[in-house]
């Protein structure tokens, strides 16, 4: 039996032998007590790449996102963000439970909200209405199918936020992909936000981890918030070594994931009446024809060794990553297309 081809997420990658070696050989200390040298090296590398004063290593993107929101927002206010944001749908209502804020979901004319939608979403000041304290952006945007918001688009959002004295937090779990797909310096994206989260456990292929970057002042507070949320880690250099390895060895090959996504989209688009959202990066969203459910298609593909995720009743998500080469993508494309044709008959 062939190994299943797992396209459910880019989080499924296993550390490569070279990454495991880097982890085994990492120099470590106690990062909560007085610092771990490999964690420091990772934090310095990320801060420099993103053009921020300082970065902090976190156990997860979710904790880093919640810390960013916690620092920049105020209890009993609104956070303006895209209606399909990860912060709304996949962080277990952390905005409410941890940060005490109310999400104000925005929808623009395109796949992801834009500056005009932000402007329209900011309420006129009134003693009887909540006011906003924070704007969040997500780049690339997971729910929209790995869509990139350009630097110009982000600058326009930042400018509207500034007009209203609102800080900006960026959920840049896949900002690595946005930079590769557009040939943009990753720091130009990061400059559009006060705090930026980047993930190491998606396309970079590390087993866990994320970073939050921002000003020295913000990161002093973030250090304490991270500890309060339970994210103080000790000999975490073992994990930071994997993240560093991912940045140096896997980021330069990320364009291959985007090529694979385009190949998969081409193989599946139109099959049985399905339509595929043209991928900007490594996420392929397949909108199903009437009568075919996401559950039925995912189950049919799984029987044939191809794993994809139901996204909602009429949409499935397939994500390309380090562990799927061109041959596997060709096979996955055939299986998905054939299954769509059979189920739509
Ligand atoms: C995965 C992801 C996160 C959260 O990262 P975890 O490390 O899984 O907690 C946040 N935002 C986006 C857009 C993501 O894709």
PDB file of N, CA and C and ligand atoms in Angstrom, residues 60-62 65 86 91 138 142 171 173-174 197 201-202, ligand 1:
ATOM      1  N   UNK A  60       3.248  28.454  19.705  1.00  0.00           N
ATOM      2  CA  UNK A  60       2.280  28.319  18.607  1.00  0.00           C
ATOM      3  C   UNK A  60       1.921  29.684  18.039  1.00  0.00           C
ATOM      4  N   UNK A  61       1.408  29.652  16.823  1.00  0.00           N
ATOM      5  CA  UNK A  61       0.932  30.877  16.189  1.00  0.00           C
ATOM      6  C   UNK A  61      -0.274  31.429  16.924  1.00  0.00           C
ATOM      7  N   UNK A  62      -1.096  30.538  17.443  1.00  0.00           N
ATOM      8  CA  UNK A  62      -2.285  30.975  18.164  1.00  0.00           C
ATOM      9  C   UNK A  62      -1.872  31.804  19.389  1.00  0.00           C
ATOM     10  N   UNK A  65      -0.502  35.137  18.211  1.00  0.00           N
ATOM     11  CA  UNK A  65      -1.599  36.009  17.761  1.00  0.00           C
ATOM     12  C   UNK A  65      -2.339  36.611  18.953  1.00  0.00           C
ATOM     13  N   UNK A  86      -8.528  33.737  10.638  1.00  0.00           N
ATOM     14  CA  UNK A  86      -8.146  32.655  11.557  1.00  0.00           C
ATOM     15  C   UNK A  86      -8.467  33.051  12.994  1.00  0.00           C
ATOM     16  N   UNK A  91      -9.423  30.034  16.673  1.00  0.00           N
ATOM     17  CA  UNK A  91      -8.665  30.254  17.910  1.00  0.00           C
ATOM     18  C   UNK A  91      -9.586  30.183  19.126  1.00  0.00           C
ATOM     19  N   UNK A 138      -4.502  39.497   7.854  1.00  0.00           N
ATOM     20  CA  UNK A 138      -3.989  38.124   7.743  1.00  0.00           C
ATOM     21  C   UNK A 138      -3.389  37.955   6.353  1.00  0.00           C
ATOM     22  N   UNK A 142      -5.659  32.487   4.900  1.00  0.00           N
ATOM     23  CA  UNK A 142      -5.944  31.056   4.853  1.00  0.00           C
ATOM     24  C   UNK A 142      -7.343  30.778   4.286  1.00  0.00           C
ATOM     25  N   UNK A 171      -1.464  38.794  11.347  1.00  0.00           N
ATOM     26  CA  UNK A 171      -1.359  37.336  11.420  1.00  0.00           C
ATOM     27  C   UNK A 171      -0.663  36.916  10.134  1.00  0.00           C
ATOM     28  N   UNK A 173       1.101  34.089   9.633  1.00  0.00           N
ATOM     29  CA  UNK A 173       1.495  32.676   9.730  1.00  0.00           C
ATOM     30  C   UNK A 173       2.200  32.251   8.436  1.00  0.00           C
ATOM     31  N   UNK A 174       1.623  32.664   7.295  1.00  0.00           N
ATOM     32  CA  UNK A 174       2.214  32.318   5.993  1.00  0.00           C
ATOM     33  C   UNK A 174       2.741  33.554   5.262  1.00  0.00           C
ATOM     34  N   UNK A 197       2.991  38.266  13.538  1.00  0.00           N
ATOM     35  CA  UNK A 197       3.195  36.861  13.883  1.00  0.00           C
ATOM     36  C   UNK A 197       3.607  36.122  12.625  1.00  0.00           C
ATOM     37  N   UNK A 201       5.790  26.312  11.672  1.00  0.00           N
ATOM     38  CA  UNK A 201       5.322  24.930  11.532  1.00  0.00           C
ATOM     39  C   UNK A 201       4.407  24.738  10.322  1.00  0.00           C
ATOM     40  N   UNK A 202       4.309  25.741   9.454  1.00  0.00           N
ATOM     41  CA  UNK A 202       3.549  25.582   8.207  1.00  0.00           C
ATOM     42  C   UNK A 202       4.559  25.273   7.096  1.00  0.00           C
TER      43      UNK A 202
HETATM   44  C1  LIG B   1      -1.917  28.031  11.525  1.00  0.00           C
HETATM   45  C2  LIG B   1      -2.355  29.429  11.618  1.00  0.00           C
HETATM   46  C3  LIG B   1      -2.353  30.113  12.846  1.00  0.00           C
HETATM   47  C4  LIG B   1      -2.031  29.444  14.167  1.00  0.00           C
HETATM   48  O1  LIG B   1      -0.818  28.778  14.244  1.00  0.00           O
HETATM   49  P1  LIG B   1      -0.653  27.518  15.231  1.00  0.00           P
HETATM   50  O2  LIG B   1       0.820  27.384  15.362  1.00  0.00           O
HETATM   51  O3  LIG B   1      -1.311  26.363  14.555  1.00  0.00           O
HETATM   52  O4  LIG B   1      -1.316  27.864  16.518  1.00  0.00           O
HETATM   53  C5  LIG B   1      -2.751  31.431  12.842  1.00  0.00           C
HETATM   54  N1  LIG B   1      -3.122  32.051  11.716  1.00  0.00           N
HETATM   55  C6  LIG B   1      -3.136  31.429  10.524  1.00  0.00           C
HETATM   56  C7  LIG B   1      -3.526  32.197   9.310  1.00  0.00           C
HETATM   57  C8  LIG B   1      -2.770  30.100  10.435  1.00  0.00           C
HETATM   58  O5  LIG B   1      -2.821  29.486   9.260  1.00  0.00           O
END
